[in-house]
Amino acid sequence: MVIHLDECESTQTEARKLALEGAPAGLVVVARKQTAGRGRQGRTWLSTEGALTFSMVLRPNPLTPRITLTAGVAVLEALDDLGVHAQLKWPNDIVLGGRKLGGVLTEAFNQTAIVGIGLNLATHPEGVNATSVDLPREDVLATLLRHLPGPEDFAYVLTTARKRSATLGREVTTSDGTQGLAVDLDPDGALLVETATCLVTVRAGELL
Ligand code: BTN
């Protein structure tokens, strides 16, 4: 079931409310406009005219950190269907030509995860290294919903995420101060960074 809203604060909040009221897995809330969109790390998610912003209720058992990477791969494969070959910047930015096309946010509680996706279509916020693709919003939504929540085989998700990574093989600095070469993803999708002294597993945070 897909609930279409003209405006809301955040589709994450709407989907969470419905999930708490017992909404089934797979329920989707999509909004033309969010007045308080949320990004990762407590940031605001700004979207401009034409953007696609929606959230999906999932009830995975068990609740794992793998959900986000799986959703990221699903977004890449949906965009492939539309002729847009994007990459994943760890942990889950959708990037095209080195610029941010969109992002995935997972918020979990009890046995529920709300996976939120924002993609810039037609226009994009200025001054934040963002980009957009000019595709019809309804087509993009329908294609994404054919792919989400994503492949069940996590080995396949990892292989695809490695192949389509904009991060592996690069020098990175993470928000917790780790600096080094991004060498691989671990079996749960965490980033492995080779520093001057050791191999660090980065499970959460951002790349600066
Ligand atoms: C990020 O890159 O920081 C994640 C951005 C996720 C944004 C989407 S838009 C739909 C859903 N509702 C929100 O408030 N946030 C997510």
XYZ file of C-alpha atoms in Angstrom, residues 33-158:
126
model
C 7.002 18.159 0.149
C 8.621 17.620 3.548
C 8.849 20.566 5.914
C 11.294 18.872 8.306
C 13.017 16.123 6.320
C 15.642 14.228 8.284
C 19.064 13.100 7.119
C 21.607 10.892 8.846
C 23.499 12.085 11.914
C 20.641 14.369 12.956
C 20.996 16.566 9.883
C 18.152 18.231 8.033
C 17.309 16.760 4.623
C 16.466 19.511 2.179
C 14.696 18.605 -1.001
C 13.823 20.862 -3.874
C 10.957 20.914 -6.406
C 10.315 17.520 -7.998
C 12.316 15.468 -5.480
C 11.193 11.988 -4.525
C 10.918 11.474 -0.775
C 9.395 8.384 0.745
C 9.653 5.893 3.603
C 8.919 2.178 3.788
C 7.933 0.166 6.853
C 9.925 -3.053 7.269
C 9.563 -5.673 9.957
C 12.706 -7.732 9.567
C 13.570 -10.511 11.941
C 16.230 -10.060 13.153
C 16.685 -6.312 12.898
C 20.168 -5.955 11.407
C 22.557 -3.240 10.256
C 22.424 -4.918 6.841
C 19.049 -3.347 5.987
C 20.557 -0.007 4.993
C 23.187 -1.399 2.636
C 20.595 -3.716 1.108
C 18.297 -0.755 0.458
C 21.210 1.200 -1.039
C 21.906 -1.612 -3.506
C 18.191 -1.779 -4.341
C 18.243 1.947 -5.173
C 21.295 1.492 -7.437
C 19.644 -1.379 -9.277
C 16.389 0.544 -9.693
C 18.322 3.513 -11.095
C 20.181 1.126 -13.453
C 16.760 0.140 -14.867
C 16.204 3.817 -15.593
C 19.582 4.209 -17.323
C 21.251 6.015 -14.417
C 24.407 4.277 -13.202
C 25.072 5.696 -9.772
C 27.465 4.582 -7.036
C 27.324 4.132 -3.281
C 29.429 6.368 -1.077
C 29.787 4.742 2.347
C 27.652 4.445 4.347
C 24.743 5.108 2.056
C 24.907 8.148 -0.167
C 23.753 7.654 -3.726
C 26.297 9.514 -5.839
C 26.488 10.323 -9.521
C 29.600 11.879 -11.043
C 30.964 12.430 -7.525
C 27.916 14.433 -6.439
C 25.123 13.420 -4.101
C 21.977 12.341 -5.907
C 20.239 11.003 -2.836
C 20.488 9.201 0.452
C 19.067 6.398 2.530
C 18.165 6.729 6.203
C 17.179 3.777 8.391
C 15.513 4.362 11.743
C 14.755 1.292 13.835
C 12.635 0.598 16.904
C 11.244 -2.618 18.408
C 11.206 -5.071 15.510
C 10.534 -2.356 12.960
C 12.745 -0.427 10.582
C 11.676 2.631 8.652
C 13.788 2.994 5.537
C 13.630 6.482 4.050
C 14.864 7.432 0.628
C 15.375 10.866 -0.819
C 16.379 11.410 -4.452
C 16.902 14.715 -6.254
C 14.895 14.763 -9.471
C 14.821 17.730 -11.862
C 16.399 20.111 -9.343
C 18.734 19.875 -6.381
C 19.836 21.990 -3.430
C 22.562 24.500 -4.315
C 25.971 24.718 -2.721
C 26.123 21.225 -1.218
C 27.816 19.158 -3.941
C 24.456 17.713 -4.973
C 23.138 16.636 -8.331
C 19.824 15.503 -9.799
C 18.459 13.421 -12.652
C 15.589 14.604 -14.765
C 13.237 11.626 -14.618
C 9.478 11.469 -13.962
C 8.882 11.112 -10.231
C 6.130 8.499 -10.583
C 8.299 6.276 -12.815
C 11.191 6.472 -10.394
C 8.926 5.617 -7.456
C 7.365 2.644 -9.270
C 10.802 1.322 -10.277
C 12.198 1.711 -6.766
C 9.217 -0.075 -5.260
C 9.862 -3.022 -7.576
C 13.366 -3.331 -6.086
C 12.872 -2.489 -2.406
C 13.524 -3.698 0.253
C 16.325 -5.233 -1.819
C 18.014 -8.562 -2.531
C 17.642 -11.222 0.188
C 21.091 -12.662 -0.491
C 23.453 -10.490 1.538
C 26.534 -11.997 -0.144
C 25.156 -10.595 -3.410
C 24.472 -7.227 -1.735
C 28.081 -7.059 -0.534
